[in-house]
Amino acid sequence: MRLRTTQAAGTPPVVAAPSFVVPGAIPENCAFLEPLVDEVALCFFETRACLEYGEDDLPKHLARHALTYHVHLPLDLPDDPGELRASLIGLAEKAAFLAPRFYVLHPPPTEALLRTAVAALAKAGVPPGDILLENVGSPPIAPLLPLAYDFGMHFCLDIGHFLRLGEREILKDETLLSRTRCLHVYAPDPVGSGRHHKLSLLDDKGLAFLDDLVSRLPHLEAVVLEIFDRHGFERSLATWQARYPHLEGVR
């Protein structure tokens, strides 16, 4: 089993890709992405389906790729505390052999469920500092911030969610900015469908927002170009490299 890696202070963020960019499952995507990026975000988007993953879905040879990994936990996690606990433990156990650097979690609707989630992941060997709450608009992240700070949690900020769904007021919180380890980058669909488009489709205001946000995250470790098609991803990778050449975390 791999050992979980940590990133040295001052190291540029790595550029990461979601595990679904080209047709095929996670193994095919990791093979395609290995020459392009340093890290893959394992998109465990559906609880039941991902709990049923077997060797074909997460083969042991993934650990031999020259990649690090992190996990994006499901979008449909159950609200029942017992089911939530069992689901999170099961999912963390599925990914453990890849030593994910952190786990991205959408905000639960209540503090009680956040406590349950943190306790469950801790039982699976994931410390609170490696759980990253993501801004998703609804449920809002702001009511959970005091508890998240008490736990020592970190954060994943999503530029598309800020541009499309709001919550920009949380960006006044310097503690949140200093604890942000991951950034999701893409152009949101202008008609509000939730689809993720290539980075070059950001308008001037969107690009200015991204520039400002990147400059304010002193401990950023990973930038996920969260685009789920090959053309859009490859174009976005080129756009990112051209716009931020000083961030040398990509190969």
PDB file of C-alpha atoms in Angstrom:
ATOM      1  CA  MET A   1       0.000   0.000   0.000  1.00  0.00           C
ATOM      2  CA  ARG A   2       1.195   3.512  -0.770  1.00  0.00           C
ATOM      3  CA  LEU A   3       2.033   5.977   1.966  1.00  0.00           C
ATOM      4  CA  ARG A   4       0.077   9.208   1.957  1.00  0.00           C
ATOM      5  CA  THR A   5       2.242  12.091   0.751  1.00  0.00           C
ATOM      6  CA  THR A   6       2.277  15.657   1.997  1.00  0.00           C
ATOM      7  CA  GLN A   7       3.238  18.733   0.027  1.00  0.00           C
ATOM      8  CA  ALA A   8       6.075  20.953   1.231  1.00  0.00           C
ATOM      9  CA  ALA A   9       5.263  24.567   2.019  1.00  0.00           C
ATOM     10  CA  GLY A  10       5.921  26.861  -0.920  1.00  0.00           C
ATOM     11  CA  THR A  11       5.625  24.089  -3.494  1.00  0.00           C
ATOM     12  CA  PRO A  12       3.525  25.086  -6.533  1.00  0.00           C
ATOM     13  CA  PRO A  13       0.156  23.331  -6.738  1.00  0.00           C
ATOM     14  CA  VAL A  14      -0.088  20.254  -8.885  1.00  0.00           C
ATOM     15  CA  VAL A  15      -2.507  20.255 -11.787  1.00  0.00           C
ATOM     16  CA  ALA A  16      -5.034  17.451 -11.489  1.00  0.00           C
ATOM     17  CA  ALA A  17      -7.714  15.946 -13.693  1.00  0.00           C
ATOM     18  CA  PRO A  18     -10.982  14.209 -12.879  1.00  0.00           C
ATOM     19  CA  SER A  19     -11.039  10.452 -13.339  1.00  0.00           C
ATOM     20  CA  PHE A  20     -13.567  10.729 -16.175  1.00  0.00           C
ATOM     21  CA  VAL A  21     -12.086  12.688 -19.092  1.00  0.00           C
ATOM     22  CA  VAL A  22     -12.057  10.089 -21.881  1.00  0.00           C
ATOM     23  CA  PRO A  23     -14.492   7.233 -22.565  1.00  0.00           C
ATOM     24  CA  GLY A  24     -13.881   4.302 -20.274  1.00  0.00           C
ATOM     25  CA  ALA A  25     -13.578   3.693 -16.560  1.00  0.00           C
ATOM     26  CA  ILE A  26     -11.032   4.911 -14.013  1.00  0.00           C
ATOM     27  CA  PRO A  27      -8.189   2.625 -15.224  1.00  0.00           C
ATOM     28  CA  GLU A  28      -8.435   3.849 -18.821  1.00  0.00           C
ATOM     29  CA  ASN A  29      -8.551   7.455 -17.686  1.00  0.00           C
ATOM     30  CA  CYS A  30      -5.535   7.146 -15.399  1.00  0.00           C
ATOM     31  CA  ALA A  31      -3.512   5.592 -18.225  1.00  0.00           C
ATOM     32  CA  PHE A  32      -4.474   8.470 -20.519  1.00  0.00           C
ATOM     33  CA  LEU A  33      -3.849  11.165 -17.906  1.00  0.00           C
ATOM     34  CA  GLU A  34      -0.524   9.939 -16.524  1.00  0.00           C
ATOM     35  CA  PRO A  35       1.622  11.767 -19.130  1.00  0.00           C
ATOM     36  CA  LEU A  36      -0.390  14.977 -18.737  1.00  0.00           C
ATOM     37  CA  VAL A  37      -0.902  15.650 -15.029  1.00  0.00           C
ATOM     38  CA  ASP A  38       0.519  14.803 -11.637  1.00  0.00           C
ATOM     39  CA  GLU A  39      -2.716  13.927  -9.842  1.00  0.00           C
ATOM     40  CA  VAL A  40      -6.106  12.370 -10.514  1.00  0.00           C
ATOM     41  CA  ALA A  41      -9.274  13.219  -8.610  1.00  0.00           C
ATOM     42  CA  LEU A  42     -11.108   9.936  -8.131  1.00  0.00           C
ATOM     43  CA  CYS A  43     -14.701  10.945  -8.813  1.00  0.00           C
ATOM     44  CA  PHE A  44     -16.770   8.787  -6.474  1.00  0.00           C
ATOM     45  CA  PHE A  45     -19.904  10.666  -7.487  1.00  0.00           C
ATOM     46  CA  GLU A  46     -22.565   7.982  -6.784  1.00  0.00           C
ATOM     47  CA  THR A  47     -22.583   6.317  -3.387  1.00  0.00           C
ATOM     48  CA  ARG A  48     -24.108   2.950  -4.215  1.00  0.00           C
ATOM     49  CA  ALA A  49     -22.246   2.426  -7.488  1.00  0.00           C
ATOM     50  CA  CYS A  50     -18.883   3.335  -5.961  1.00  0.00           C
ATOM     51  CA  LEU A  51     -19.399   1.105  -2.935  1.00  0.00           C
ATOM     52  CA  GLU A  52     -19.792  -1.734  -5.427  1.00  0.00           C
ATOM     53  CA  TYR A  53     -16.459  -1.024  -7.142  1.00  0.00           C
ATOM     54  CA  GLY A  54     -14.295  -4.102  -7.556  1.00  0.00           C
ATOM     55  CA  GLU A  55     -10.904  -4.977  -9.002  1.00  0.00           C
ATOM     56  CA  ASP A  56     -11.967  -4.028 -12.539  1.00  0.00           C
ATOM     57  CA  ASP A  57     -12.938  -0.537 -11.379  1.00  0.00           C
ATOM     58  CA  LEU A  58     -10.007   0.111  -9.025  1.00  0.00           C
ATOM     59  CA  PRO A  59      -7.262  -2.335 -10.018  1.00  0.00           C
ATOM     60  CA  LYS A  60      -4.160  -2.576  -7.861  1.00  0.00           C
ATOM     61  CA  HIS A  61      -1.935  -1.455 -10.731  1.00  0.00           C
ATOM     62  CA  LEU A  62      -3.289   2.102 -10.360  1.00  0.00           C
ATOM     63  CA  ALA A  63      -0.786   2.448  -7.522  1.00  0.00           C
ATOM     64  CA  ARG A  64       2.059   1.963 -10.002  1.00  0.00           C
ATOM     65  CA  HIS A  65       1.166   5.022 -12.072  1.00  0.00           C
ATOM     66  CA  ALA A  66       3.348   8.099 -11.617  1.00  0.00           C
ATOM     67  CA  LEU A  67       0.332   9.851 -10.146  1.00  0.00           C
ATOM     68  CA  THR A  68      -0.935  10.964  -6.793  1.00  0.00           C
ATOM     69  CA  TYR A  69      -4.644  10.789  -6.013  1.00  0.00           C
ATOM     70  CA  HIS A  70      -7.378  12.418  -4.044  1.00  0.00           C
ATOM     71  CA  VAL A  71     -11.042  11.485  -3.701  1.00  0.00           C
ATOM     72  CA  HIS A  72     -14.154  13.499  -4.493  1.00  0.00           C
ATOM     73  CA  LEU A  73     -16.808  11.952  -2.263  1.00  0.00           C
ATOM     74  CA  PRO A  74     -20.323  11.280  -3.625  1.00  0.00           C
ATOM     75  CA  LEU A  75     -22.858  13.960  -4.419  1.00  0.00           C
ATOM     76  CA  ASP A  76     -25.676  11.765  -3.075  1.00  0.00           C
ATOM     77  CA  LEU A  77     -24.387  10.732   0.354  1.00  0.00           C
ATOM     78  CA  PRO A  78     -27.257   9.614   2.612  1.00  0.00           C
ATOM     79  CA  ASP A  79     -28.632  11.879   5.334  1.00  0.00           C
ATOM     80  CA  ASP A  80     -29.257   8.977   7.695  1.00  0.00           C
ATOM     81  CA  PRO A  81     -26.335   9.029  10.186  1.00  0.00           C
ATOM     82  CA  GLY A  82     -25.835   5.273  10.203  1.00  0.00           C
ATOM     83  CA  GLU A  83     -25.922   4.994   6.430  1.00  0.00           C
ATOM     84  CA  LEU A  84     -23.633   8.006   6.084  1.00  0.00           C
ATOM     85  CA  ARG A  85     -21.117   6.487   8.474  1.00  0.00           C
ATOM     86  CA  ALA A  86     -21.103   3.120   6.726  1.00  0.00           C
ATOM     87  CA  SER A  87     -20.881   4.702   3.271  1.00  0.00           C
ATOM     88  CA  LEU A  88     -17.926   6.926   4.108  1.00  0.00           C
ATOM     89  CA  ILE A  89     -15.993   4.153   5.809  1.00  0.00           C
ATOM     90  CA  GLY A  90     -16.632   1.847   2.858  1.00  0.00           C
ATOM     91  CA  LEU A  91     -15.569   4.434   0.295  1.00  0.00           C
ATOM     92  CA  ALA A  92     -12.400   5.342   2.177  1.00  0.00           C
ATOM     93  CA  GLU A  93     -11.495   1.672   2.413  1.00  0.00           C
ATOM     94  CA  LYS A  94     -11.959   1.288  -1.361  1.00  0.00           C
ATOM     95  CA  ALA A  95      -9.447   4.048  -2.072  1.00  0.00           C
ATOM     96  CA  ALA A  96      -6.997   3.448   0.783  1.00  0.00           C
ATOM     97  CA  PHE A  97      -4.478   1.489  -1.306  1.00  0.00           C
ATOM     98  CA  LEU A  98      -3.910   4.633  -3.408  1.00  0.00           C
ATOM     99  CA  ALA A  99      -3.148   6.771  -0.315  1.00  0.00           C
ATOM    100  CA  PRO A 100      -5.366   9.717  -1.320  1.00  0.00           C
ATOM    101  CA  ARG A 101      -3.896  13.028  -0.222  1.00  0.00           C
ATOM    102  CA  PHE A 102      -7.315  14.351   0.779  1.00  0.00           C
ATOM    103  CA  TYR A 103     -11.073  13.820   0.432  1.00  0.00           C
ATOM    104  CA  VAL A 104     -13.414  16.496  -0.960  1.00  0.00           C
ATOM    105  CA  LEU A 105     -16.800  16.601   0.775  1.00  0.00           C
ATOM    106  CA  HIS A 106     -19.893  18.602  -0.130  1.00  0.00           C
ATOM    107  CA  PRO A 107     -21.317  20.338   2.954  1.00  0.00           C
ATOM    108  CA  PRO A 108     -23.796  18.150   4.838  1.00  0.00           C
ATOM    109  CA  PRO A 109     -27.080  19.921   5.624  1.00  0.00           C
ATOM    110  CA  THR A 110     -26.493  19.950   9.404  1.00  0.00           C
ATOM    111  CA  GLU A 111     -23.664  20.226  11.914  1.00  0.00           C
ATOM    112  CA  ALA A 112     -24.665  16.843  13.314  1.00  0.00           C
ATOM    113  CA  LEU A 113     -24.083  15.166   9.955  1.00  0.00           C
ATOM    114  CA  LEU A 114     -20.744  16.939   9.571  1.00  0.00           C
ATOM    115  CA  ARG A 115     -19.727  15.520  12.948  1.00  0.00           C
ATOM    116  CA  THR A 116     -20.818  12.077  11.771  1.00  0.00           C
ATOM    117  CA  ALA A 117     -18.861  12.412   8.531  1.00  0.00           C
ATOM    118  CA  VAL A 118     -15.674  13.534  10.275  1.00  0.00           C
ATOM    119  CA  ALA A 119     -15.919  10.722  12.828  1.00  0.00           C
ATOM    120  CA  ALA A 120     -16.558   8.108  10.133  1.00  0.00           C
ATOM    121  CA  LEU A 121     -13.607   9.172   8.021  1.00  0.00           C
ATOM    122  CA  ALA A 122     -11.391   9.333  11.105  1.00  0.00           C
ATOM    123  CA  LYS A 123     -12.311   5.718  11.842  1.00  0.00           C
ATOM    124  CA  ALA A 124     -11.191   4.890   8.293  1.00  0.00           C
ATOM    125  CA  GLY A 125      -7.840   6.588   8.904  1.00  0.00           C
ATOM    126  CA  VAL A 126      -8.581   9.991   7.363  1.00  0.00           C
ATOM    127  CA  PRO A 127      -7.778  12.870   9.749  1.00  0.00           C
ATOM    128  CA  PRO A 128     -10.021  15.964   9.758  1.00  0.00           C
ATOM    129  CA  GLY A 129      -7.253  18.024   8.161  1.00  0.00           C
ATOM    130  CA  ASP A 130      -7.485  15.833   5.063  1.00  0.00           C
ATOM    131  CA  ILE A 131     -11.235  16.425   4.663  1.00  0.00           C
ATOM    132  CA  LEU A 132     -11.910  19.397   2.385  1.00  0.00           C
ATOM    133  CA  LEU A 133     -15.334  21.041   2.439  1.00  0.00           C
ATOM    134  CA  GLU A 134     -16.364  22.405  -0.960  1.00  0.00           C
ATOM    135  CA  ASN A 135     -18.560  25.426  -1.664  1.00  0.00           C
ATOM    136  CA  VAL A 136     -21.609  24.222  -3.597  1.00  0.00           C
ATOM    137  CA  GLY A 137     -24.147  27.013  -3.084  1.00  0.00           C
ATOM    138  CA  SER A 138     -26.727  24.810  -1.368  1.00  0.00           C
ATOM    139  CA  PRO A 139     -26.354  23.602   1.311  1.00  0.00           C
ATOM    140  CA  PRO A 140     -24.319  26.697   2.139  1.00  0.00           C
ATOM    141  CA  ILE A 141     -20.878  26.255   3.616  1.00  0.00           C
ATOM    142  CA  ALA A 142     -20.902  29.362   5.851  1.00  0.00           C
ATOM    143  CA  PRO A 143     -22.965  27.901   8.745  1.00  0.00           C
ATOM    144  CA  LEU A 144     -20.499  25.007   9.032  1.00  0.00           C
ATOM    145  CA  LEU A 145     -17.319  27.089   9.096  1.00  0.00           C
ATOM    146  CA  PRO A 146     -16.973  27.464  12.902  1.00  0.00           C
ATOM    147  CA  LEU A 147     -17.284  23.701  13.397  1.00  0.00           C
ATOM    148  CA  ALA A 148     -14.983  22.991  10.464  1.00  0.00           C
ATOM    149  CA  TYR A 149     -12.371  25.296  11.987  1.00  0.00           C
ATOM    150  CA  ASP A 150     -12.727  23.545  15.350  1.00  0.00           C
ATOM    151  CA  PHE A 151     -12.078  20.211  13.647  1.00  0.00           C
ATOM    152  CA  GLY A 152      -9.058  21.589  11.770  1.00  0.00           C
ATOM    153  CA  MET A 153     -10.636  20.854   8.391  1.00  0.00           C
ATOM    154  CA  HIS A 154      -9.492  22.365   5.100  1.00  0.00           C
ATOM    155  CA  PHE A 155     -11.333  23.522   1.990  1.00  0.00           C
ATOM    156  CA  CYS A 156     -11.813  23.033  -1.732  1.00  0.00           C
ATOM    157  CA  LEU A 157     -13.066  26.094  -3.593  1.00  0.00           C
ATOM    158  CA  ASP A 158     -14.970  25.767  -6.867  1.00  0.00           C
ATOM    159  CA  ILE A 159     -14.795  28.745  -9.210  1.00  0.00           C
ATOM    160  CA  GLY A 160     -17.830  27.643 -11.210  1.00  0.00           C
ATOM    161  CA  HIS A 161     -19.977  27.434  -8.099  1.00  0.00           C
ATOM    162  CA  PHE A 162     -18.915  30.939  -7.067  1.00  0.00           C
ATOM    163  CA  LEU A 163     -19.696  32.356 -10.507  1.00  0.00           C
ATOM    164  CA  ARG A 164     -23.004  30.537 -10.918  1.00  0.00           C
ATOM    165  CA  LEU A 165     -24.356  30.083  -7.383  1.00  0.00           C
ATOM    166  CA  GLY A 166     -22.873  32.865  -5.278  1.00  0.00           C
ATOM    167  CA  GLU A 167     -21.467  32.553  -1.726  1.00  0.00           C
ATOM    168  CA  ARG A 168     -18.635  34.928  -2.599  1.00  0.00           C
ATOM    169  CA  GLU A 169     -18.989  36.533   0.832  1.00  0.00           C
ATOM    170  CA  ILE A 170     -17.014  33.646   2.330  1.00  0.00           C
ATOM    171  CA  LEU A 171     -13.967  34.866   0.403  1.00  0.00           C
ATOM    172  CA  LYS A 172     -13.667  37.702   2.923  1.00  0.00           C
ATOM    173  CA  ASP A 173     -12.662  35.065   5.491  1.00  0.00           C
ATOM    174  CA  GLU A 174      -8.864  34.931   5.584  1.00  0.00           C
ATOM    175  CA  THR A 175      -8.929  31.764   7.688  1.00  0.00           C
ATOM    176  CA  LEU A 176     -10.828  29.936   4.961  1.00  0.00           C
ATOM    177  CA  LEU A 177      -8.441  31.196   2.288  1.00  0.00           C
ATOM    178  CA  SER A 178      -5.413  30.128   4.303  1.00  0.00           C
ATOM    179  CA  ARG A 179      -6.906  26.641   4.724  1.00  0.00           C
ATOM    180  CA  THR A 180      -7.788  26.111   1.063  1.00  0.00           C
ATOM    181  CA  ARG A 181      -5.810  23.212  -0.394  1.00  0.00           C
ATOM    182  CA  CYS A 182      -7.701  22.540  -3.629  1.00  0.00           C
ATOM    183  CA  LEU A 183      -9.292  24.622  -6.387  1.00  0.00           C
ATOM    184  CA  HIS A 184     -11.792  23.412  -9.014  1.00  0.00           C
ATOM    185  CA  VAL A 185     -11.423  25.356 -12.251  1.00  0.00           C
ATOM    186  CA  TYR A 186     -13.673  25.436 -15.343  1.00  0.00           C
ATOM    187  CA  ALA A 187     -16.132  27.725 -17.103  1.00  0.00           C
ATOM    188  CA  PRO A 188     -19.699  27.248 -15.850  1.00  0.00           C
ATOM    189  CA  ASP A 189     -22.512  26.830 -18.349  1.00  0.00           C
ATOM    190  CA  PRO A 190     -23.976  30.310 -18.970  1.00  0.00           C
ATOM    191  CA  VAL A 191     -27.504  28.888 -19.167  1.00  0.00           C
ATOM    192  CA  GLY A 192     -27.186  27.286 -15.739  1.00  0.00           C
ATOM    193  CA  SER A 193     -27.259  23.610 -16.676  1.00  0.00           C
ATOM    194  CA  GLY A 194     -24.397  22.775 -14.325  1.00  0.00           C
ATOM    195  CA  ARG A 195     -22.195  21.512 -17.171  1.00  0.00           C
ATOM    196  CA  HIS A 196     -18.482  22.295 -17.022  1.00  0.00           C
ATOM    197  CA  HIS A 197     -16.891  23.932 -20.058  1.00  0.00           C
ATOM    198  CA  LYS A 198     -13.311  24.580 -21.131  1.00  0.00           C
ATOM    199  CA  LEU A 199     -11.458  27.316 -19.320  1.00  0.00           C
ATOM    200  CA  SER A 200     -11.128  29.542 -22.394  1.00  0.00           C
ATOM    201  CA  LEU A 201     -14.883  30.200 -22.250  1.00  0.00           C
ATOM    202  CA  LEU A 202     -14.545  32.230 -19.056  1.00  0.00           C
ATOM    203  CA  ASP A 203     -15.361  35.859 -19.804  1.00  0.00           C
ATOM    204  CA  ASP A 204     -13.164  38.751 -18.660  1.00  0.00           C
ATOM    205  CA  LYS A 205     -14.939  39.012 -15.304  1.00  0.00           C
ATOM    206  CA  GLY A 206     -14.572  35.285 -14.743  1.00  0.00           C
ATOM    207  CA  LEU A 207     -10.871  35.360 -15.585  1.00  0.00           C
ATOM    208  CA  ALA A 208     -10.311  38.346 -13.305  1.00  0.00           C
ATOM    209  CA  PHE A 209     -12.099  36.493 -10.512  1.00  0.00           C
ATOM    210  CA  LEU A 210      -9.917  33.424 -11.080  1.00  0.00           C
ATOM    211  CA  ASP A 211      -6.718  35.505 -11.171  1.00  0.00           C
ATOM    212  CA  ASP A 212      -7.636  37.180  -7.893  1.00  0.00           C
ATOM    213  CA  LEU A 213      -8.600  33.929  -6.191  1.00  0.00           C
ATOM    214  CA  VAL A 214      -5.420  32.114  -7.228  1.00  0.00           C
ATOM    215  CA  SER A 215      -3.347  34.996  -5.848  1.00  0.00           C
ATOM    216  CA  ARG A 216      -5.061  34.756  -2.442  1.00  0.00           C
ATOM    217  CA  LEU A 217      -4.550  31.054  -1.694  1.00  0.00           C
ATOM    218  CA  PRO A 218      -1.153  30.731   0.015  1.00  0.00           C
ATOM    219  CA  HIS A 219      -1.401  27.005   0.727  1.00  0.00           C
ATOM    220  CA  LEU A 220      -2.987  25.774  -2.502  1.00  0.00           C
ATOM    221  CA  GLU A 221      -1.865  22.199  -3.257  1.00  0.00           C
ATOM    222  CA  ALA A 222      -3.953  21.094  -6.235  1.00  0.00           C
ATOM    223  CA  VAL A 223      -5.789  22.722  -9.122  1.00  0.00           C
ATOM    224  CA  VAL A 224      -8.354  20.397 -10.686  1.00  0.00           C
ATOM    225  CA  LEU A 225      -9.260  21.236 -14.267  1.00  0.00           C
ATOM    226  CA  GLU A 226     -12.732  19.861 -13.715  1.00  0.00           C
ATOM    227  CA  ILE A 227     -13.764  19.259 -17.314  1.00  0.00           C
ATOM    228  CA  PHE A 228     -15.211  15.902 -18.301  1.00  0.00           C
ATOM    229  CA  ASP A 229     -14.323  15.657 -21.988  1.00  0.00           C
ATOM    230  CA  ARG A 230     -10.966  15.197 -23.696  1.00  0.00           C
ATOM    231  CA  HIS A 231     -11.060  18.231 -25.976  1.00  0.00           C
ATOM    232  CA  GLY A 232     -12.210  20.576 -23.232  1.00  0.00           C
ATOM    233  CA  PHE A 233      -9.676  19.208 -20.785  1.00  0.00           C
ATOM    234  CA  GLU A 234      -6.719  19.426 -23.172  1.00  0.00           C
ATOM    235  CA  ARG A 235      -7.647  22.978 -24.191  1.00  0.00           C
ATOM    236  CA  SER A 236      -8.059  23.952 -20.540  1.00  0.00           C
ATOM    237  CA  LEU A 237      -4.677  22.480 -19.647  1.00  0.00           C
ATOM    238  CA  ALA A 238      -3.064  24.596 -22.365  1.00  0.00           C
ATOM    239  CA  THR A 239      -4.958  27.680 -21.187  1.00  0.00           C
ATOM    240  CA  TRP A 240      -3.903  27.146 -17.578  1.00  0.00           C
ATOM    241  CA  GLN A 241      -0.241  26.636 -18.468  1.00  0.00           C
ATOM    242  CA  ALA A 242      -0.186  29.753 -20.644  1.00  0.00           C
ATOM    243  CA  ARG A 243      -1.927  31.953 -18.076  1.00  0.00           C
ATOM    244  CA  TYR A 244      -0.087  30.747 -14.961  1.00  0.00           C
ATOM    245  CA  PRO A 245       3.438  29.765 -16.066  1.00  0.00           C
ATOM    246  CA  HIS A 246       4.761  30.610 -12.590  1.00  0.00           C
ATOM    247  CA  LEU A 247       2.715  27.726 -11.161  1.00  0.00           C
ATOM    248  CA  GLU A 248       4.914  24.878 -12.264  1.00  0.00           C
ATOM    249  CA  GLY A 249       3.033  21.997 -10.674  1.00  0.00           C
ATOM    250  CA  VAL A 250       2.251  20.341 -13.999  1.00  0.00           C
ATOM    251  CA  ARG A 251       4.630  18.230 -16.073  1.00  0.00           C
TER     252      ARG A 251
END
